[in-house]
Short mmCIF file of C-alpha atoms in Angstrom, two decimals:
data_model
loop_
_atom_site.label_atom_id
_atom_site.label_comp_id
_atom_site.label_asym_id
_atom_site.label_seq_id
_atom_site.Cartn_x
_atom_site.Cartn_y
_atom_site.Cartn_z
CA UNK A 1 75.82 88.37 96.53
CA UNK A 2 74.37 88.30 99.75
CA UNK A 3 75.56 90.90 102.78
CA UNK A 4 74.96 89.58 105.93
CA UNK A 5 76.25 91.43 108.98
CA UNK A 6 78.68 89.36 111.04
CA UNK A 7 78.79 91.13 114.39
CA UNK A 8 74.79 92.51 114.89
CA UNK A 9 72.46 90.09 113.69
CA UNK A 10 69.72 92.66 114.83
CA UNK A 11 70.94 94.75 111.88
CA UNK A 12 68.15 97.85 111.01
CA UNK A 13 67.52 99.69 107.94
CA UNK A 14 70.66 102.03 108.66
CA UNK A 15 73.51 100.50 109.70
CA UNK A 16 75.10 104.04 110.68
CA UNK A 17 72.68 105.36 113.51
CA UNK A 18 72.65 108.69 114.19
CA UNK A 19 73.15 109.52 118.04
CA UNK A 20 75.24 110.81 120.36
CA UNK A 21 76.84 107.47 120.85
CA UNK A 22 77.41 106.28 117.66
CA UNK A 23 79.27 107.60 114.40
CA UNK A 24 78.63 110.65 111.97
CA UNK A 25 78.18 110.13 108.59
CA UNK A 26 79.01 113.73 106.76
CA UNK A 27 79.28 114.90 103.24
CA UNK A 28 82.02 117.22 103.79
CA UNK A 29 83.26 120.08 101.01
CA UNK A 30 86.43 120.87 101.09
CA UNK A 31 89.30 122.03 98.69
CA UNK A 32 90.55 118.53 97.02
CA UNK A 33 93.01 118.53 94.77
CA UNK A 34 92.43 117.08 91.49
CA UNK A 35 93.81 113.46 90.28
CA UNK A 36 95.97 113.68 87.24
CA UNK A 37 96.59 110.16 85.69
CA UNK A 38 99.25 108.89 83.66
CA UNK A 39 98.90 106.15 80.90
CA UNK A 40 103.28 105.76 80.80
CA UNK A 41 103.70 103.76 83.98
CA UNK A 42 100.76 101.69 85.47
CA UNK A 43 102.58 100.87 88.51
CA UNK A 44 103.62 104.52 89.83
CA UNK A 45 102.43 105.04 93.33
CA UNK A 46 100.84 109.04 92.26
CA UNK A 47 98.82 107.37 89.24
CA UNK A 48 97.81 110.44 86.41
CA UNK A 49 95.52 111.33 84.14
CA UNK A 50 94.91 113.66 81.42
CA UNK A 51 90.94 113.54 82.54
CA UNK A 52 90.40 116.24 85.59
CA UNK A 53 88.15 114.80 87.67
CA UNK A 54 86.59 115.60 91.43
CA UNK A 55 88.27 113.65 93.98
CA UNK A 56 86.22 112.20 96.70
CA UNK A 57 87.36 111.19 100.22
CA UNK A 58 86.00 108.61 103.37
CA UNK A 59 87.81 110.03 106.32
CA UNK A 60 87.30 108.44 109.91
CA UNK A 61 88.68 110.22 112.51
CA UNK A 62 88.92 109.24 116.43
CA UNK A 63 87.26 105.57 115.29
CA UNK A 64 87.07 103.52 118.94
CA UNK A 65 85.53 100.29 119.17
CA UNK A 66 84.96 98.11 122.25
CA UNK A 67 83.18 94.99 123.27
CA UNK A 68 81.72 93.79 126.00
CA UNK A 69 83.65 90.24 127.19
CA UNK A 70 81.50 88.02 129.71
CA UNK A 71 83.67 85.93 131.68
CA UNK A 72 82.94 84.37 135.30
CA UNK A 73 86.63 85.43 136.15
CA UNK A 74 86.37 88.46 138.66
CA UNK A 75 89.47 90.88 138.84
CA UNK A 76 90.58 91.97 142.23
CA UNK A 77 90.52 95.79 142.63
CA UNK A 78 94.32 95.81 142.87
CA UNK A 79 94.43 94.12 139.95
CA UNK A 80 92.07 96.89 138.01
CA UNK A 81 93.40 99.55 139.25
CA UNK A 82 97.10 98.18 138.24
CA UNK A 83 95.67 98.09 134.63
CA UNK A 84 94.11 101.31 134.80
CA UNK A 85 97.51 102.79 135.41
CA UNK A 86 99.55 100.95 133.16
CA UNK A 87 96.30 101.63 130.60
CA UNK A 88 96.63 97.55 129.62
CA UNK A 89 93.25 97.07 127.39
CA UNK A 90 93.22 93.73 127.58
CA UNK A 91 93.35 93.33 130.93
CA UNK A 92 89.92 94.21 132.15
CA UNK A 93 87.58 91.61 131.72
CA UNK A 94 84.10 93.76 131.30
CA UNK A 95 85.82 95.70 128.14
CA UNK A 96 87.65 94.86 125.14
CA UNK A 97 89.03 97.53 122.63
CA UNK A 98 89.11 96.54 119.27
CA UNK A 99 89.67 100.01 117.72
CA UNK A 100 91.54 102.81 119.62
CA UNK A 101 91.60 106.28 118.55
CA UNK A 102 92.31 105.20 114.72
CA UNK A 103 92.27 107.88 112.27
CA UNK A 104 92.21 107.38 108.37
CA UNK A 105 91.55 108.26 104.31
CA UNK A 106 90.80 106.67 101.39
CA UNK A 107 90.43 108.58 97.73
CA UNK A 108 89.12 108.01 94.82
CA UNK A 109 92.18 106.93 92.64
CA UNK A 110 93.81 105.23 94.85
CA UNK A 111 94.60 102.03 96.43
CA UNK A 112 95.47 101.12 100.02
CA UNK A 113 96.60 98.33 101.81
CA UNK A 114 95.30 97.13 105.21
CA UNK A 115 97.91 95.07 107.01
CA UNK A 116 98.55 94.03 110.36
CA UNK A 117 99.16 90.52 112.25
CA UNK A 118 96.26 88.58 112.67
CA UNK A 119 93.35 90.05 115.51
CA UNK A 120 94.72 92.92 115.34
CA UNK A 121 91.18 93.97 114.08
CA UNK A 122 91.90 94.81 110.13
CA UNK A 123 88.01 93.15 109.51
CA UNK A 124 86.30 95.55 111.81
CA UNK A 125 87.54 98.49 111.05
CA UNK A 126 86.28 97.31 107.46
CA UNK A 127 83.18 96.75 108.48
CA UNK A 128 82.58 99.48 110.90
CA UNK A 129 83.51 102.04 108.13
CA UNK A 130 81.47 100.53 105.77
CA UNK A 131 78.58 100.66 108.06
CA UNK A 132 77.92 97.03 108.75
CA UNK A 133 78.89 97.47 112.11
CA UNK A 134 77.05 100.06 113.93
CA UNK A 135 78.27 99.35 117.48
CA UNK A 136 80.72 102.05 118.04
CA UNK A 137 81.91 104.10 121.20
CA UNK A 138 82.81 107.08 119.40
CA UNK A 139 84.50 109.00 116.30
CA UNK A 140 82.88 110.24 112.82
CA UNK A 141 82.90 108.96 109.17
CA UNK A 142 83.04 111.56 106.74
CA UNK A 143 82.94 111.74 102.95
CA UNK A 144 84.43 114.57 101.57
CA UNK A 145 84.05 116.48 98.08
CA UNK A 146 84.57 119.15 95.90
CA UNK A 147 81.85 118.45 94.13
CA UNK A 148 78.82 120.81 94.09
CA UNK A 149 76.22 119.22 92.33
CA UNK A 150 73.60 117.79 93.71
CA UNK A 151 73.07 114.81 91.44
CA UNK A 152 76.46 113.97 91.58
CA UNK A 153 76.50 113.90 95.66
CA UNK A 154 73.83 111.60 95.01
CA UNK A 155 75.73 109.45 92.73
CA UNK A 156 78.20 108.30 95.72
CA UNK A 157 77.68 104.82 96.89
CA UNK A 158 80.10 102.19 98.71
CA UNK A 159 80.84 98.70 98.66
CA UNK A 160 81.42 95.63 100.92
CA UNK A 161 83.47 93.04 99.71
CA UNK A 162 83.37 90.06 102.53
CA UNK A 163 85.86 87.66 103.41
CA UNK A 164 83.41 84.60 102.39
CA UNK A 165 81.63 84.76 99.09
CA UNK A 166 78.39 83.58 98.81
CA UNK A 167 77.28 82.27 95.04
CA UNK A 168 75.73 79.59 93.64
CA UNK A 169 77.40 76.99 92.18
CA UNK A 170 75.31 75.64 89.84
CA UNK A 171 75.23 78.86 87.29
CA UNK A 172 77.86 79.63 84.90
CA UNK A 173 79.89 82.75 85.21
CA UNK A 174 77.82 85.01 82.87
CA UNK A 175 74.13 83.63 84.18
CA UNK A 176 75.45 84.77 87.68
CA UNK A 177 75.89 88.51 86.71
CA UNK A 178 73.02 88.17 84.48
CA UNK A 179 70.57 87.75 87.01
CA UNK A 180 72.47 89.78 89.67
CA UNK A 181 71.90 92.84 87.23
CA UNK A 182 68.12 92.13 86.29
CA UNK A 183 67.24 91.89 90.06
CA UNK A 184 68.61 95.49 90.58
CA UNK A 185 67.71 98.52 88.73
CA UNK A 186 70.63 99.15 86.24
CA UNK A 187 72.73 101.53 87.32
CA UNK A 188 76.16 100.81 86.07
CA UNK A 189 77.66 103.12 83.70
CA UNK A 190 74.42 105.03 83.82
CA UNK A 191 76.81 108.36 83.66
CA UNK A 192 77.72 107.80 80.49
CA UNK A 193 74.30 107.41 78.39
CA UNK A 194 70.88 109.00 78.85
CA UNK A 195 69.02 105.40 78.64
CA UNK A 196 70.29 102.52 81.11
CA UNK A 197 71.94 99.76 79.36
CA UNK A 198 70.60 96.67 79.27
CA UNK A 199 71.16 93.56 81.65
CA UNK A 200 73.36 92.00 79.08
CA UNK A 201 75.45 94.67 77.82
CA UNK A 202 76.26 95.32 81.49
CA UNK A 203 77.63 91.44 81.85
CA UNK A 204 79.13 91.48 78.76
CA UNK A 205 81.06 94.47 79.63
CA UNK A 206 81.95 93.72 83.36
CA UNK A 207 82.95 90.68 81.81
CA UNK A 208 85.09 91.87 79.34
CA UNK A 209 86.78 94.32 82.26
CA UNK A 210 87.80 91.62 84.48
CA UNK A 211 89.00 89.13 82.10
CA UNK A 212 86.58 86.58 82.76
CA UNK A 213 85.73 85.64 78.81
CA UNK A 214 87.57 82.61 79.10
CA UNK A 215 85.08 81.40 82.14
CA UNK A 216 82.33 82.92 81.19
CA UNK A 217 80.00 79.48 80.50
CA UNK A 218 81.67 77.87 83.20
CA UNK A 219 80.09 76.70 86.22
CA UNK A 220 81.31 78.75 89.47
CA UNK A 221 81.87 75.59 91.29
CA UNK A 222 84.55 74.51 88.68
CA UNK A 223 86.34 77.97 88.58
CA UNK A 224 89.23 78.31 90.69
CA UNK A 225 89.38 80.42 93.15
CA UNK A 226 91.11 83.60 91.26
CA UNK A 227 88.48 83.27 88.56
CA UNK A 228 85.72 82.99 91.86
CA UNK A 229 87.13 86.00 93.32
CA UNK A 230 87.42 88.04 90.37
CA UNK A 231 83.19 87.16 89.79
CA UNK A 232 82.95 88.38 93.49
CA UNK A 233 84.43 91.48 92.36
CA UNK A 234 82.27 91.98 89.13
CA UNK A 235 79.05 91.49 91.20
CA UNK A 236 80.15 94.12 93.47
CA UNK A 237 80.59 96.34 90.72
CA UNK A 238 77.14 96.00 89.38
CA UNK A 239 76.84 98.81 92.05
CA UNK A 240 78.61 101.54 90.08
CA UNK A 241 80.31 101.88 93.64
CA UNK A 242 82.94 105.26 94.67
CA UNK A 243 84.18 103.39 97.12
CA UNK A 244 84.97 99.70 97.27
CA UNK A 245 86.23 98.08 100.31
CA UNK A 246 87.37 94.38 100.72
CA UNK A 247 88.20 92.27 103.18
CA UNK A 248 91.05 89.62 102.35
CA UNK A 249 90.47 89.58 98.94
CA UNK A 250 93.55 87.73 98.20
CA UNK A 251 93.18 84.64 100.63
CA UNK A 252 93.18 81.39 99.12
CA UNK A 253 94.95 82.23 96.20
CA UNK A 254 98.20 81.37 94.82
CA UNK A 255 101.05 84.13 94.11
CA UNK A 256 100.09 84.40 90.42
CA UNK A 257 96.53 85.10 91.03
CA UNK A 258 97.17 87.13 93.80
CA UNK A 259 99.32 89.27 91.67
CA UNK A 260 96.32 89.38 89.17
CA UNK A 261 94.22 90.30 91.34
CA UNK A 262 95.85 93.14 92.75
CA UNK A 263 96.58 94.34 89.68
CA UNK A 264 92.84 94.22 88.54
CA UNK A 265 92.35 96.18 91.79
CA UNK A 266 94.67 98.88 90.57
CA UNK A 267 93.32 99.25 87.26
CA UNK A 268 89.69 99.87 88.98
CA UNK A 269 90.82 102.29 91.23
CA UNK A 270 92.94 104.17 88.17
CA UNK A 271 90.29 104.38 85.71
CA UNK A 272 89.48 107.34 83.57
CA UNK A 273 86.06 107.57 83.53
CA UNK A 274 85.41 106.61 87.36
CA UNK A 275 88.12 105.85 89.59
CA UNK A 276 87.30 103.76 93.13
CA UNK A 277 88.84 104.56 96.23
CA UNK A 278 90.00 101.05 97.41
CA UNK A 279 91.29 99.55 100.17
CA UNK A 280 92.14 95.83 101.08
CA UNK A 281 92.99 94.03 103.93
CA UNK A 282 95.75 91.91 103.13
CA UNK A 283 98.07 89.18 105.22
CA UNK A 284 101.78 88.74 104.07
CA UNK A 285 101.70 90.93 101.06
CA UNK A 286 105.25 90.42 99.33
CA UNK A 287 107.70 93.37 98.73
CA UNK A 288 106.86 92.94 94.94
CA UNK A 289 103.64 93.57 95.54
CA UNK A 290 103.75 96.63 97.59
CA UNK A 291 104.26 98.97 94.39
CA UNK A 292 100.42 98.36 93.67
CA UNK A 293 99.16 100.53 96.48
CA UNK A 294 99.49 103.89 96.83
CA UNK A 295 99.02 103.72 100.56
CA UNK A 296 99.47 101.45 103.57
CA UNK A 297 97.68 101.14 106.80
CA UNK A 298 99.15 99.11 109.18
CA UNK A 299 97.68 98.04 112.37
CA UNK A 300 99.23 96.59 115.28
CA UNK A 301 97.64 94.02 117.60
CA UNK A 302 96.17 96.68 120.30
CA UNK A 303 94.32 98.02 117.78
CA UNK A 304 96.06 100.95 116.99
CA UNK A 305 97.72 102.46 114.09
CA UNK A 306 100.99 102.16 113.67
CA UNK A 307 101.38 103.73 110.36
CA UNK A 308 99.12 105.40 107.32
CA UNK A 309 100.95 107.36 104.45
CA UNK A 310 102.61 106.36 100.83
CA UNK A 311 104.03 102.79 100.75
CA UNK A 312 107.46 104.02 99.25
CA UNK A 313 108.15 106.05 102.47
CA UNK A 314 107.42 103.46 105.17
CA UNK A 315 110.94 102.25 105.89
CA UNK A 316 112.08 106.09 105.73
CA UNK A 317 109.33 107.07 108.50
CA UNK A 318 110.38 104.48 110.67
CA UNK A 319 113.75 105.32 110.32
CA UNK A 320 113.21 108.44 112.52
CA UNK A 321 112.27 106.08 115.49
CA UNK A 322 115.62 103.77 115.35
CA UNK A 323 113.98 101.27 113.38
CA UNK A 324 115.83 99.99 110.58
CA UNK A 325 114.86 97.81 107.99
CA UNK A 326 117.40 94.47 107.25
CA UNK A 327 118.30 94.78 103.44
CA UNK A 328 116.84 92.43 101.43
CA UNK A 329 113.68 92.11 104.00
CA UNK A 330 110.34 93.00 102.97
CA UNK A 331 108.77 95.88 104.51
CA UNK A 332 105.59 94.31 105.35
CA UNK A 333 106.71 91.76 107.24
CA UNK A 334 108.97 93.49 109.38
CA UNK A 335 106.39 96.67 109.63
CA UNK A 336 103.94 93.87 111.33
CA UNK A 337 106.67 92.41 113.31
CA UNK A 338 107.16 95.68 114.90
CA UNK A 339 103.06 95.59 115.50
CA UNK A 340 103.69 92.44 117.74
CA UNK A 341 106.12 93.87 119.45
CA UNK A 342 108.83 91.60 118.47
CA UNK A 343 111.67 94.18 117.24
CA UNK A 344 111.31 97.21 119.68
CA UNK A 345 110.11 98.19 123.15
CA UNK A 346 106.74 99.51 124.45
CA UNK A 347 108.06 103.11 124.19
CA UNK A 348 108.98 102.66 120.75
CA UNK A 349 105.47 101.29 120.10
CA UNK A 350 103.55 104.22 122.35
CA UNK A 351 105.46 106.65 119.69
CA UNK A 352 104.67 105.47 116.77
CA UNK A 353 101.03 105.12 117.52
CA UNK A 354 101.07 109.13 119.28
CA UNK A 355 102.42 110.05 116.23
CA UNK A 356 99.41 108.80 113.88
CA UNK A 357 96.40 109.90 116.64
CA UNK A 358 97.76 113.22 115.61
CA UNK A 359 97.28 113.36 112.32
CA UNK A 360 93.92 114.60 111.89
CA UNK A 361 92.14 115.84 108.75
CA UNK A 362 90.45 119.89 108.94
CA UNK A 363 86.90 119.72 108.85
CA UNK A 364 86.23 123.31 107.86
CA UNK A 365 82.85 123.34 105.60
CA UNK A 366 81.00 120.58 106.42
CA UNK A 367 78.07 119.63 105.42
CA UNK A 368 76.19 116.72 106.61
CA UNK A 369 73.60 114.48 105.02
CA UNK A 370 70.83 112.15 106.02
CA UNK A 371 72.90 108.71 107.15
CA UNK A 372 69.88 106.79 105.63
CA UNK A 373 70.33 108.33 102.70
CA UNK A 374 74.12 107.70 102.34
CA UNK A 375 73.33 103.99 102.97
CA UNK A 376 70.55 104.10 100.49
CA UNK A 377 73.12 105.43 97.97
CA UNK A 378 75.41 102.69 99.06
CA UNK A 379 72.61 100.37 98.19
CA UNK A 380 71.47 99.52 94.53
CA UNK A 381 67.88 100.39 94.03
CA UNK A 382 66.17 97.21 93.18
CA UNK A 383 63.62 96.29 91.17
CA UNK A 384 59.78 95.43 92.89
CA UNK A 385 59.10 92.97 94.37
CA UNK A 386 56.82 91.06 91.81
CA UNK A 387 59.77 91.99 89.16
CA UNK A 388 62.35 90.73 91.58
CA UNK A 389 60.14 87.14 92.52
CA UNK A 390 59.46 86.90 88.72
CA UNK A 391 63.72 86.60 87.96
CA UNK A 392 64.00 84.32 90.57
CA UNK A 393 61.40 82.52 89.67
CA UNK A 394 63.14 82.18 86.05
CA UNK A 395 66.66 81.56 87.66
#
């Protein structure tokens, strides 16, 4: 699957630059508690397991984005300085913030939702904590661990899901991880066995895990679009990834395979042997489906956060600010309404967002790594060049 950066096309070898005005990238060691899943309910929001395993974290904390809008339009100073006090973004025409002051975390294990009405800019905070957007004003990405091996730090790697998948259409289901996995150097599963498994056991498996048997010899262009977004998925995976992040995932799809798919999701991010921190952005989700993730962050159209915790104690939290959810109504939808400013006033709003900028995570003990390296452990380590040429070549 090809990864093409949709806001710098001037994109470098490190997509996370390290100066003074751009993001941190830190491996951070801290005191994590451990996951403990349980096989009894699948759809529990604190998933368990009998399997003690090292939980690891991406944090971003103080994440502010802003673009530069040219427009011929010139603002009177009045008119400026009238914006500067009433601190109304959108009103200058030089600067645009798309992120303000957002703060955030995502663990392995666990699933979380990104919602939010539509610009409120869900996408690029995906993409700038990936690190496929580099263009930032301020704030730090961190990945925390309790993990003290070496090998293991080395092992962590992330993934980029885009809206738009890019495949070809004229290869079954099976050919297209096939030759996905022999132009990379196989590294999936490579934790479990001394010797790397072969191309084919690795398709086989992935696509045994995803439930794609029945498509398997199918040609991608006459799979529907749950099948096409589960392959998306499964190439994605071919990474061995810790962290998996997608963006609209969902969209397209109809209420069954949306269901399926976030119920794939789940299973990924629950699994014994490695569990994937997730998250998803996600328009409309139903109340049904809210059990699925473990946590929601919800954005509102300034760019701010409006809330980030469990997904079973949303409607309580905003209980404490005089906002009541309608029975029968689902959560979501009147969480975002509030985003747009539909259901409360701009002092309701300015609370809710003060009350997430000050939840911060401690950074005691960190410990901070080479950004090119983190984005070399993000990225697969692919065969040469000859190898690579001679698989196309064969494709």
């Amino acid at each position: 699957m090809e990864m093409t950066n949709t806001i710098d096309d001037n994109d470098e070898d490190d997509p996370l630059v390290d100066n003074d005005n751009g993001p941190k990238v830190c491996l951070m060691k801290s005191d994590v508690p451990k996951i403990i899943n349980n096989n009894n309910d699948e759809n529990t929001q604190n998933s368990t397991s009998t399997n003690s395993i090292d939980t690891i974290e991406l944090q971003w904390q103080n994440l502010t984005y802003e673009i530069i809008v040219k427009s011929s339009l010139k603002l009177s100073s009045n008119k400026d300085e009238e914006c500067a006090t009433n601190n109304q973004h959108y009103c200058d025409n030089r600067r645009r913030r798309l992120l303000q002051s957002l703060n955030g975390t995502i663990r392995t294990g666990e699933m979380t939702a990104l919602i939010g009405p539509s610009g409120s800019g869900k996408t690029t905070l995906l993409e700038c904590i990936s690190g496929r957007n580099k263009l930032f004003n301020q704030g730090t990405i961190n990945v925390c661990t309790a993990i003290d091996n070496r090998k293991s730090m080395d092992s962590i790697r992330l993934a980029y899901l885009s809206h738009t998948d890019t495949m070809m259409m004229i290869l079954t289901v099976k050919e297209t991880l096939l030759f996905a996995s022999k132009l990379m150097a196989s590294s999936y599963d490579s934790k479990n066995s001394q010797q790397q498994p072969e191309a084919k056991q690795i398709t086989n498996h992935l696509i045994t895990k995803l439930g794609l048997d029945s498509c398997k010899n199918i040609y991608v262009g006459r799979c529907s679009n749950g099948q096409q977004k589960r392959l998306s998925i499964a190439l994605e995976l071919l990474f061995s990834p810790t962290i998996l992040l997608l963006d609209e995932p969902t969209s397209g799809l109809d209420s069954v395979a949306c269901i399926q798919t976030i119920q794939l999701l789940r299973e990924l991010a629950n699994d014994h042997q490695q569990p994937i921190a997730i998250m998803l952005s996600i328009h409309q989700p139903t109340a049904s489906m809210l059990k699925y993730f473990n946590n929601l962050y919800v954005m509102a159209m300034n760019g701010h956060c409006l809330y980030n915790g469990p997904s079973e104690m949303m409607v309580d939290y905003l209980a404490k600010f005089n906002l009541y959810c309608p029975t029968y109504h689902n959560p979501a939808d009147f969480i975002t309404e509030i985003g747009i400013g539909n259901l409360c006033d701009t002092n309701t709003i300015e609370q809710l967002i003060s009350a997430q900028q000050q939840q911060r995570q401690p950074q005691e003990s960190m410990r901070i790594i080479s950004m090119k390296k983190i984005i070399q452990q993000s990225r697969s380590n692919g065969k040469s060049g000859i190898r690579q040429l001679y698989h196309l070549w064969l494709r």
